[in-house]
Tab-separated table of C-alpha atoms in Angstrom:
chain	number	residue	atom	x	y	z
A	19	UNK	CA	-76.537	138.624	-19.463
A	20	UNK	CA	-75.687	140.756	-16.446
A	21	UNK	CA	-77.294	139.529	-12.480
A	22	UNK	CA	-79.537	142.775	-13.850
A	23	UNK	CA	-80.360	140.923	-16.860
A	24	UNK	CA	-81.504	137.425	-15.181
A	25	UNK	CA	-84.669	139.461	-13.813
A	26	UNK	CA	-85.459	139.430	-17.848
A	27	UNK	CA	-86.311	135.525	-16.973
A	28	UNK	CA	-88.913	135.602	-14.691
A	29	UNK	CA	-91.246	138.239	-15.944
A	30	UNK	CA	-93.745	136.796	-18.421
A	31	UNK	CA	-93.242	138.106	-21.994
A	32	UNK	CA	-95.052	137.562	-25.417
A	33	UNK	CA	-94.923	136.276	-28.616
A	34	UNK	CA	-96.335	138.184	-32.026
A	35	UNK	CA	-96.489	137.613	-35.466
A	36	UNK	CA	-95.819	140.728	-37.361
A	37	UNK	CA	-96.755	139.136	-40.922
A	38	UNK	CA	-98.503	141.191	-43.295
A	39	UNK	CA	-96.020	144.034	-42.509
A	40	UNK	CA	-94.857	145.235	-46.732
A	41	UNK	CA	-90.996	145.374	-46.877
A	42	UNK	CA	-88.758	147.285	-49.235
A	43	UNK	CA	-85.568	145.412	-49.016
A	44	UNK	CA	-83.407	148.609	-50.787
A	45	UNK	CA	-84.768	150.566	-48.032
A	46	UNK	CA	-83.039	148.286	-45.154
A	47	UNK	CA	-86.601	148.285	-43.066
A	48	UNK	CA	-90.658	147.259	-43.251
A	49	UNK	CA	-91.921	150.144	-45.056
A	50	UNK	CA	-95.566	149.635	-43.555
A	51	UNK	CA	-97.488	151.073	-40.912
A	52	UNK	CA	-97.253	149.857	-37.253
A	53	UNK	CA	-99.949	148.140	-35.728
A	54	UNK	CA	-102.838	149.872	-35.339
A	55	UNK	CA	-102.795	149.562	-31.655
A	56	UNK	CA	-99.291	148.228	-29.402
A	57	UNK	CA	-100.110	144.402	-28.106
A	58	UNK	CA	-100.915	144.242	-24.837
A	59	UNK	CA	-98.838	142.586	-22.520
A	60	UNK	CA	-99.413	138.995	-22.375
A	61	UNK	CA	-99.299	137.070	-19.354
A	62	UNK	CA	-97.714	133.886	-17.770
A	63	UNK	CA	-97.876	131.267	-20.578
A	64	UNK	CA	-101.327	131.636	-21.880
A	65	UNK	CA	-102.258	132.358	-25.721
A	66	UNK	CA	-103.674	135.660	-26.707
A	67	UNK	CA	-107.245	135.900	-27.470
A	68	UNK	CA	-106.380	139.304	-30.352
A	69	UNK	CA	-106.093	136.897	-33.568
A	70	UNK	CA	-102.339	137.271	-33.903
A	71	UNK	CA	-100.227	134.042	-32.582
A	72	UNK	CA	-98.813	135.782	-28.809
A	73	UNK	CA	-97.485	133.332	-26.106
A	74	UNK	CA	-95.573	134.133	-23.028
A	75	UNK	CA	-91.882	133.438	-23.867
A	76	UNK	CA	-88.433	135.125	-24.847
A	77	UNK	CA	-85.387	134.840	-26.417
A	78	UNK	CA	-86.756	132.724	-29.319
A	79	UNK	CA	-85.513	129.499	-30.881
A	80	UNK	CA	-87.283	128.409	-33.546
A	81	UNK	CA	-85.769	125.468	-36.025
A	82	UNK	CA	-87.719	123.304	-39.110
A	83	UNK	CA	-87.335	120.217	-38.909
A	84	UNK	CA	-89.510	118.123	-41.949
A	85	UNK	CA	-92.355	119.683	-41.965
A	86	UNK	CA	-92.491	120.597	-38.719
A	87	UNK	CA	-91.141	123.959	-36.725
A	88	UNK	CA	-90.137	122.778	-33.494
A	89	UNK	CA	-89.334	126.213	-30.303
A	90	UNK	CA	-88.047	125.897	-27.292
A	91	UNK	CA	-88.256	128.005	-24.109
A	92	UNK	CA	-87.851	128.670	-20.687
A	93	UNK	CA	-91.024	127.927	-18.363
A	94	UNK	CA	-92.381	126.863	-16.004
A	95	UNK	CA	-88.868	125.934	-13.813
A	96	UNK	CA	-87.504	124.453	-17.051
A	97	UNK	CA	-87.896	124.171	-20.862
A	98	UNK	CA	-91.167	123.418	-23.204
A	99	UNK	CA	-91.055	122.383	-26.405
A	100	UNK	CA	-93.636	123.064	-29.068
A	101	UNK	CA	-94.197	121.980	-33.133
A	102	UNK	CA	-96.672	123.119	-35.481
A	103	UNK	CA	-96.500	122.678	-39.338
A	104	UNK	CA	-96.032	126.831	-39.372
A	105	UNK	CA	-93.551	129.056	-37.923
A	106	UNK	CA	-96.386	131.401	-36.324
A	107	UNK	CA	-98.191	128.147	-34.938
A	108	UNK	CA	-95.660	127.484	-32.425
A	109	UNK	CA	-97.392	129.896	-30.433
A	110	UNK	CA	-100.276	128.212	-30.345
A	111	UNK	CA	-99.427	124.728	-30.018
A	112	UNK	CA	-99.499	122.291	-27.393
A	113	UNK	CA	-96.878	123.316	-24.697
A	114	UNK	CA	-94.832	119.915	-23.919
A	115	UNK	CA	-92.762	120.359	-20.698
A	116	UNK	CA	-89.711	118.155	-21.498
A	117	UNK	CA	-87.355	119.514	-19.067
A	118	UNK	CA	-87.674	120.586	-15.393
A	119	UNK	CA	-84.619	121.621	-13.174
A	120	UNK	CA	-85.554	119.117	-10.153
A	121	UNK	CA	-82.226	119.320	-9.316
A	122	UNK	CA	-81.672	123.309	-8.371
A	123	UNK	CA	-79.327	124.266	-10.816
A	124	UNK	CA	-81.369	127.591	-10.611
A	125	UNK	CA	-82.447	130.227	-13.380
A	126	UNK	CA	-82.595	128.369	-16.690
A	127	UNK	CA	-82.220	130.495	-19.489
A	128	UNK	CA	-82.312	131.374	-23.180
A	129	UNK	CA	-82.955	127.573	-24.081
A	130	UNK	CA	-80.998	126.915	-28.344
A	131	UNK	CA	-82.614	123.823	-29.942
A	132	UNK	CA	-81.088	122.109	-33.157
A	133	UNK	CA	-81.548	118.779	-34.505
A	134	UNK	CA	-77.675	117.095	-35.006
A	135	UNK	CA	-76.590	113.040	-35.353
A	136	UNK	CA	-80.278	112.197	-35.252
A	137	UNK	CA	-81.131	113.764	-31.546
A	138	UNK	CA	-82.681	116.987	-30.984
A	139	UNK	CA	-80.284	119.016	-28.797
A	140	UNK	CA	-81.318	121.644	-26.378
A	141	UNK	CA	-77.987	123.954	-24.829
A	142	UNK	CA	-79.271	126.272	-22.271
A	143	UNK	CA	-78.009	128.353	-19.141
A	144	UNK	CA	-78.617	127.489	-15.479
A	145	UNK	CA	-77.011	128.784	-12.365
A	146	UNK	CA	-77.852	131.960	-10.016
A	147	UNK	CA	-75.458	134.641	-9.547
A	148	UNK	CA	-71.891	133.900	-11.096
A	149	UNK	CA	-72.769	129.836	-11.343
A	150	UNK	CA	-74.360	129.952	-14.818
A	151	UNK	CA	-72.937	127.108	-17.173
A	152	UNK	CA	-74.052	125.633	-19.869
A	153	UNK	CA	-76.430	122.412	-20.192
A	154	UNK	CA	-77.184	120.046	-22.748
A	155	UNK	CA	-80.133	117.851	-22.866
A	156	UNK	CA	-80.973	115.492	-25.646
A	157	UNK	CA	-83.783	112.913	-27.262
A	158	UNK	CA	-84.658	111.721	-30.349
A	159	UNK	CA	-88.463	112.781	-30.156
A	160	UNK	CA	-89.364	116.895	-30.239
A	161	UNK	CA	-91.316	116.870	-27.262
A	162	UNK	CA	-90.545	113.961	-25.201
A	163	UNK	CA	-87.968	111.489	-24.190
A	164	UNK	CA	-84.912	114.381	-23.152
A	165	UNK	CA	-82.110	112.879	-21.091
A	166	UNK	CA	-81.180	114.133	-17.820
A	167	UNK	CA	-79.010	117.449	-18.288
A	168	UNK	CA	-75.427	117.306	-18.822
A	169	UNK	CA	-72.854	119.969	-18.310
A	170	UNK	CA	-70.929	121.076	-21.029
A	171	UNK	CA	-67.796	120.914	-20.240
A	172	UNK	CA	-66.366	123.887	-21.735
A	173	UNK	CA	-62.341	125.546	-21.100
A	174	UNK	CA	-61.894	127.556	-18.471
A	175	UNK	CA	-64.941	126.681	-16.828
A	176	UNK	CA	-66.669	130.098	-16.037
A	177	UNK	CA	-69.522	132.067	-16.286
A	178	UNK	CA	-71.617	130.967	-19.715
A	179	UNK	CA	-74.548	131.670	-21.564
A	180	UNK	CA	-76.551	131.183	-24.870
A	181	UNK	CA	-74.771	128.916	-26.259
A	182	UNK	CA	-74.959	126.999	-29.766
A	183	UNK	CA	-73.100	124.587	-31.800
A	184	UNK	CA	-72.004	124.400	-35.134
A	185	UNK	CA	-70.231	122.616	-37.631
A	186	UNK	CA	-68.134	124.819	-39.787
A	187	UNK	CA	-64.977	123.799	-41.972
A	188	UNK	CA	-65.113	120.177	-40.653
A	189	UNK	CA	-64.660	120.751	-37.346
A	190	UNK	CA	-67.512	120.765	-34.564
A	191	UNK	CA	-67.445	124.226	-32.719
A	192	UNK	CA	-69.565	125.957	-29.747
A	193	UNK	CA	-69.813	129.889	-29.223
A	194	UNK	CA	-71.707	131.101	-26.087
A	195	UNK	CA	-70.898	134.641	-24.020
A	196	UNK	CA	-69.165	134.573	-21.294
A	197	UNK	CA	-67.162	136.290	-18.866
A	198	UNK	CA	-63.206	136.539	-18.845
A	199	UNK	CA	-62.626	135.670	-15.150
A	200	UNK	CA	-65.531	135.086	-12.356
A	201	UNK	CA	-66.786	138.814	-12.102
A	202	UNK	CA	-68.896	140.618	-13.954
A	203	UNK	CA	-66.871	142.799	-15.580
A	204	UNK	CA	-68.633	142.533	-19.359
A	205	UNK	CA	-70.154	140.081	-21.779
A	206	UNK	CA	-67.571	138.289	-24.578
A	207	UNK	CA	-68.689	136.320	-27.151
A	208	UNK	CA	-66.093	132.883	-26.845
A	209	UNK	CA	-65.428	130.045	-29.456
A	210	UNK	CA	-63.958	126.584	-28.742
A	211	UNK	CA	-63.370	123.241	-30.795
A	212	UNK	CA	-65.651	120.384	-29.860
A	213	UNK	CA	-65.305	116.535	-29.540
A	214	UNK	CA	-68.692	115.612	-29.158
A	215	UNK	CA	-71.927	117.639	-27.910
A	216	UNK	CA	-71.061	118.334	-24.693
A	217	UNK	CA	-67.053	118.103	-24.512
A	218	UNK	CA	-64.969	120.818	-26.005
A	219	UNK	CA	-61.216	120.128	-26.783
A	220	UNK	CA	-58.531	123.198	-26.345
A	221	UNK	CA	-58.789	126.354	-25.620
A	222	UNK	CA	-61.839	128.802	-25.633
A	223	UNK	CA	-60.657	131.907	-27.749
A	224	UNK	CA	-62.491	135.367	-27.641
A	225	UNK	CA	-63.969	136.623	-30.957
A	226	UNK	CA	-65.722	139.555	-29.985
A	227	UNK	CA	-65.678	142.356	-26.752
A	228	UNK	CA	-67.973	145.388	-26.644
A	229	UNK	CA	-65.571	147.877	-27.514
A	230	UNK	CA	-66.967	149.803	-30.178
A	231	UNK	CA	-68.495	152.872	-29.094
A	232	UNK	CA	-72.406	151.573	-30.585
A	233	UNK	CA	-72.116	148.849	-28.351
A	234	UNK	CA	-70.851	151.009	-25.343
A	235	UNK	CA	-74.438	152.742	-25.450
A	236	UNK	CA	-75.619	150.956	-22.424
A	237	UNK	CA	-73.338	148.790	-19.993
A	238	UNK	CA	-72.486	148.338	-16.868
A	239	UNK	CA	-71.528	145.498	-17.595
A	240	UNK	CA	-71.172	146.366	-21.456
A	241	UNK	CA	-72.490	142.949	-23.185
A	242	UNK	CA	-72.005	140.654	-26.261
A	243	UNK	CA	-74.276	138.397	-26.122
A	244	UNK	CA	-77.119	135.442	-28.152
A	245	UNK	CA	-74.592	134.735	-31.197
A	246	UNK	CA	-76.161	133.024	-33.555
A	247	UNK	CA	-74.258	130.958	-36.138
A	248	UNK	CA	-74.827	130.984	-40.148
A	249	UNK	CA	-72.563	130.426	-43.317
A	250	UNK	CA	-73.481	133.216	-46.001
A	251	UNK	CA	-73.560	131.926	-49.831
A	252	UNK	CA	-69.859	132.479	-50.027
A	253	UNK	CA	-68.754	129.990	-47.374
A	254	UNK	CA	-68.093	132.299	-44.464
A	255	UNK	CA	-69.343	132.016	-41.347
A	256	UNK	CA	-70.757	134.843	-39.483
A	257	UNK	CA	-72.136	134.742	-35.905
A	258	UNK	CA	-74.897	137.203	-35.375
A	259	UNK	CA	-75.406	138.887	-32.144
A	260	UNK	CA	-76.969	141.089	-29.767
A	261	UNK	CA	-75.627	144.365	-28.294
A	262	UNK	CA	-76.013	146.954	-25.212
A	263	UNK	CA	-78.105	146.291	-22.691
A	264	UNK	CA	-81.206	144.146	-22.830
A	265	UNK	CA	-82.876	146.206	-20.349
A	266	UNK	CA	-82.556	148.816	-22.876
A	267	UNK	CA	-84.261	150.311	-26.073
A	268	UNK	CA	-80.456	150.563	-27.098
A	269	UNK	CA	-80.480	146.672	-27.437
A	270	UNK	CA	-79.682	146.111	-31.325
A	271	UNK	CA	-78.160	143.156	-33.202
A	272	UNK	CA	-74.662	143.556	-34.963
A	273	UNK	CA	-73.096	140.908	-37.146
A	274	UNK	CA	-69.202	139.184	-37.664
A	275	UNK	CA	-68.112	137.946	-40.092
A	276	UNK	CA	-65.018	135.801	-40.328
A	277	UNK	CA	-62.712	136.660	-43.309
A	278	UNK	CA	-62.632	134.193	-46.327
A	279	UNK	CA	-60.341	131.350	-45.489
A	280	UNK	CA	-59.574	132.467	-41.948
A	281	UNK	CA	-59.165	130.778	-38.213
A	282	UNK	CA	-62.161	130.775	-36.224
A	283	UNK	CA	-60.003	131.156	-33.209
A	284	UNK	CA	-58.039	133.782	-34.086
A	285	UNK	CA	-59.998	137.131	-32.996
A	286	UNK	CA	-58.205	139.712	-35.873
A	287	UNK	CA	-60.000	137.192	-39.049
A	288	UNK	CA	-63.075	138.296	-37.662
A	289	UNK	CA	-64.448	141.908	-39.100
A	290	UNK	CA	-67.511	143.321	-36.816
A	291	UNK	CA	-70.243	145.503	-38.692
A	292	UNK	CA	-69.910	149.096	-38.422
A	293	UNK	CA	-72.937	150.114	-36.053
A	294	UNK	CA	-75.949	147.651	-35.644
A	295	UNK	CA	-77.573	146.067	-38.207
A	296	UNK	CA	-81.362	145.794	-36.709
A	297	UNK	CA	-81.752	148.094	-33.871
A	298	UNK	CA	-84.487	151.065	-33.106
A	299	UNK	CA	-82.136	154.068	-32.687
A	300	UNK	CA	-80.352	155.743	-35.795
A	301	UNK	CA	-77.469	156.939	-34.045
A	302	UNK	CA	-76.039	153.294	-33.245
A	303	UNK	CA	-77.064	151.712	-36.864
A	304	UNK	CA	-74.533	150.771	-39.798
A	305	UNK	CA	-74.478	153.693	-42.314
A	306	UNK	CA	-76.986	152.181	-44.923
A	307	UNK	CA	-79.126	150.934	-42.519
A	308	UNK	CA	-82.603	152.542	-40.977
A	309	UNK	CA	-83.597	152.049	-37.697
A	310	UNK	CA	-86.855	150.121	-37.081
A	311	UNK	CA	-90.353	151.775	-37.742
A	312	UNK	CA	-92.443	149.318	-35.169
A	313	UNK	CA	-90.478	147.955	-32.726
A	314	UNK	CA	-88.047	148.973	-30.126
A	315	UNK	CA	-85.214	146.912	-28.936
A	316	UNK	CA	-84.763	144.021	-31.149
A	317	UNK	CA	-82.370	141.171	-30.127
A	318	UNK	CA	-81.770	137.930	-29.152
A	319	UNK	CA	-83.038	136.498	-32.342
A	320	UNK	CA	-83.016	133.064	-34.203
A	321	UNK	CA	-82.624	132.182	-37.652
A	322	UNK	CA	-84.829	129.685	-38.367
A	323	UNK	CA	-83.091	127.279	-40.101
A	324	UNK	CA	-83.531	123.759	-41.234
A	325	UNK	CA	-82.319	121.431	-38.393
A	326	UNK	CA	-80.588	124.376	-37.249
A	327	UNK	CA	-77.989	123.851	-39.170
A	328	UNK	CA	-76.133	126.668	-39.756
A	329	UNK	CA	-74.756	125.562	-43.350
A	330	UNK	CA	-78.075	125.731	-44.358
A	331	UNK	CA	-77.941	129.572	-44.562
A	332	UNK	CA	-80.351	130.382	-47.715
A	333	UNK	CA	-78.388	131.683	-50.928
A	334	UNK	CA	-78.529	135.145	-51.906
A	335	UNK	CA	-81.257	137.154	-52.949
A	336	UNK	CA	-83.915	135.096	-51.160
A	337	UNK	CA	-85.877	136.319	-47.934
A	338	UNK	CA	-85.485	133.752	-45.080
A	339	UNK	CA	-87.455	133.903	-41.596
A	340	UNK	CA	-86.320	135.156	-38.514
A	341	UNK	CA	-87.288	135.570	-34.505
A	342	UNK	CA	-86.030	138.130	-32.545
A	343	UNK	CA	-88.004	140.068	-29.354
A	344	UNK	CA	-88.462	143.303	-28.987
A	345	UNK	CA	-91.344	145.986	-27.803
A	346	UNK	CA	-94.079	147.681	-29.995
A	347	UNK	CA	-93.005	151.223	-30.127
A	348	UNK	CA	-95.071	153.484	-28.381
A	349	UNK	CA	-95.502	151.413	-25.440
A	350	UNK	CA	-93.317	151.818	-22.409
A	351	UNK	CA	-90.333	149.582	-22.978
A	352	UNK	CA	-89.837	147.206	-19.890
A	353	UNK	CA	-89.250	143.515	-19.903
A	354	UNK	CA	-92.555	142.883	-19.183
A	355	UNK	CA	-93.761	144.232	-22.533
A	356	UNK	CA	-91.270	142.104	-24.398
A	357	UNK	CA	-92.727	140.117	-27.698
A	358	UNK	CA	-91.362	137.868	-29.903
A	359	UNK	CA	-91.653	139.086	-33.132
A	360	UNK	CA	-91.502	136.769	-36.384
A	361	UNK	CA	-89.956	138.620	-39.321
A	362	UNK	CA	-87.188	138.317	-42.264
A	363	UNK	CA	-83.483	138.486	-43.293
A	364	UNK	CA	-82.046	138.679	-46.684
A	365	UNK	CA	-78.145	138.637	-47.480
A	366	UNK	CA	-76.583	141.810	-48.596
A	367	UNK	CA	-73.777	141.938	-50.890
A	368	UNK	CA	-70.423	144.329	-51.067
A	369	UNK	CA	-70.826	144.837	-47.333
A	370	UNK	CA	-67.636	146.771	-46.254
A	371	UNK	CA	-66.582	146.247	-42.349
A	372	UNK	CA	-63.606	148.320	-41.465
A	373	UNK	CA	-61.786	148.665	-38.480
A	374	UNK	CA	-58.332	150.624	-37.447
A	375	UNK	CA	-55.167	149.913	-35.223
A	376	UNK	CA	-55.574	146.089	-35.036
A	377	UNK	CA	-53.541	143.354	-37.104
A	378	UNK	CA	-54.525	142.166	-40.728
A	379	UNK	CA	-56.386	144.175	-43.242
A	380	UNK	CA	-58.378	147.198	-42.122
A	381	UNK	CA	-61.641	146.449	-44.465
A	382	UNK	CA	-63.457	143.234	-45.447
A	383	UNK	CA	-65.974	142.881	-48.170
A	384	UNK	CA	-68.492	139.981	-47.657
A	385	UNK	CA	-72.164	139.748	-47.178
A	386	UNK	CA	-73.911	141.714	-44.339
A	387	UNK	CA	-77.882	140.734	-43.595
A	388	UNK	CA	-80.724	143.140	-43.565
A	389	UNK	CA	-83.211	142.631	-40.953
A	390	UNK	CA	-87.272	143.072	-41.933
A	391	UNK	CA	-90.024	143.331	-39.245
C-alpha cells in the first residue's frame, strides 16, 4: 500500500453480494450475466436500500465462528465489528465500534480478524506516511470488550501492513507486506516466527517481490500486498495475494505456494503462479484461467474460514466462500466505486508453477485455486 494507496481509506466504498451468479468451475469464471444495472456507489457507512446486502467498507475480513460470521473494518477513526448468522448479513448487521484510535496513531487500515487461544484477534495497520506498523487488539466477545492496541513487535521494525497470523507446521507465524528499508521503493510480502500474538522471534524473511512482469503492470511503487494464509488438502501452505496497483483495474490476485516439505523462510521453496489467478484483464492471467466477466479489479480478498484458521482450508473438490472488492464493470473504476463482492474458490489440482534462473527445481505441481464471482 503505496502513500497513493492510503487515499483508498478514506473514500467510502461498498459491499455486494453477487449470489445467484451460475458458475462453471471447468471454465475458471461465473458463466452468468452481469448485473443488470452496475451498483451505485454507496456512501459513508449506510446500508443500501437496492435488495442486495451493500455497506460502506473495503478490504474484507470475514471469519465463522459457531454459527456466527463475524467482519471487521475500518470506520469511523477505527474498527467495527459486525455478526450475523450469514455471510451476506454482515452487511446488514448492527455496526459495533470496538476500536477507536484516541491515541493518533493515524490511518488505520485493512483491519484481519481471527479467533485463536479463545480471544478474537484483530491485526491492523496504523501510521501516516512511512510510520505504518502493525497493531493487535484482542477480547474474548465479537463486538465488545477489545484491549487497548498493542504493537506488534515485528524484526526490523519498518514499514508494515495487512498482516495475519497463522499456525503452520507447529510453529506460530505472521506474514504482512512491507517495505525493505524506510522508503517506498515497492511492496514485499515478509514472513517471521512468532512467540505469542504480538512478539515475533528471529528474523523476518522475504517470500515474495513483484518481479514478474504481470505484476509489473502498474507500480510505482510495484506492490505485493493482503496475503492471505491457507493449507490446501495436501498439507501445503499457500499465501494468497494481491498484485499491481490498487488504484488500478490491473489489480488481480496471484497465489504461492510453498513446496511440499519446505522452509517457510526460505524464499526459493516458494513457487508463485504463472500470471494472476482472479484478475479482469486476460493479458496478466495464468494460462488456463479467464479473466472476470462482472467485475474489474478484484483483490484484497478473504477466505472465509472457520475461526480463521488457516488449516481449516476445505478439501478438494468442494466450493468454499470468499470476499474480495472490486468494481462492477462498466462503471468508471475509481476507489470510490469499490464493492465488496461475496463469491467462491475451489482447489485445482496438477497446477504447474514454473520459474527459471533461481535455485531448486524449476516447476512445482500442487493445487492452484480458481476464483468464482
Amino acid at each position: 500500500m503505496s502513500p497513493t494507496r492510503r487515499l483508498a481509506r478514506v473514500v467510502p466504498l461498498a459491499l455486494v453480494s453477487t449470489l445467484g451468479l451460475v458458475a462453471t468451475v471447468g471454465l475458471g469464471r461465473a458463466s452468468a450475466a452481469g448485473p443488470a444495472e452496475a451498483a451505485p456507489v454507496v456512501t459513508g457507512d449506510q446500508p443500501s436500500t437496492l435488495g442486495r446486502p451493500l455497506v460502506g467498507g473495503a478490504d474484507p475480513s470475514v471469519i465463522k465462528v459457531g454459527d456466527l460470521y463475524v467482519s471487521a473494518k475500518s470506520v469511523d477513526g477505527g474498527i467495527a465489528v459486525r455478526s450475523a448468522t450469514t455471510m451476506e448479513g454482515v452487511a446488514t448487521a448492527p455496526k459495533h465500534q470496538v476500536w477507536r484510535d484516541t491515541g493518533g496513531l493515524g490511518e488505520v487500515w485493512a483491519p484481519e480478524i481471527v479467533h485463536h487461544d479463545g480471544q478474537y484477534r484483530i491485526y491492523f495497520a496504523a501510521g501516516t506516511g512511512g510510520a505504518h506498523r502493525m497493531y493487535h487488539i484482542s477480547s474474548p466477545s465479537p463486538d465488545t470488550g477489545y484491549s487497548a492496541a498493542t504493537k506488534v513487535a515485528l524484526p526490523n521494525d519498518k514499514w508494515a501492513i495487512d498482516g495475519v497470523p497463522l499456525t503452520f507446521g507447529g510453529q506460530r507465524w505472521f506474514v504482512w507486506s512491507g517495505w525493505s528499508g524506510d522508503t517506498n521503493v515497492e511492496q514485499n510480502l515478509y514472513i517471521a516466527r512468532m512467540s505469542g500474538p504480538t512478539t515475533a522471534t528471529g528474523a523476518r524473511y522475504v517470500i515474495s517481490q513483484p518481479r514478474e512482469p504481470w505484476e509489473r503492470v502498474v507500480g510505482n511503487p510495484y506492490i505485493n500486498e493482503a496475503p492471505q494464509p491457507i493449507v490446501d488438502p495436501n498439507g501445503q501452505l499457500h499465501v494468497v495475494y494481491s498484485a499491481n496497483g490498487s488504484w488500478s483495474n490491473q489489480y488481480c490476485i496471484a497465489d504461492l505456494r510453498l513446496r511440499a516439505g519446505g522452509d517457510p523462510t526460505y524464499v526459493w521453496d516458494w513457487y508463485k503462479s504463472n500470471g494472476c489467478q482472479f484478475g479482469s484483464h486476460a493479458a496478466t492471467m495464468m494460462a488456463g484461467w479467464d479473466p472476470t466477466l462482472n467485475v474489474d479489479g478484484p483483490g484484497h480478498h478473504t477466505f472465509v474460514l472457520p475461526r480463521g484458521d488457516v488449516a481449516a482450508g476445505p478439501p478438494s473438490g468442494n466450493r468454499f466462500p470468499t470476499m474480495f472488492h472490486a468494481v462492477a464493470k462498466g462503471t468508471p473504476y475509481s476507489w470510490a466505486n469499490r464493492q465488496w463482492y461475496s463469491g467462491t474458490a475451489v482447489w485445482w489440482g496438477n497446477t504447474t508453477y514454473s520459474r527459471a534462473n533461481v535455485p531448486g527445481p524449476t516447476t512445482n505441481v500442487g493445487f492452484g485455486l480458481k476464483f468464482f464471482e
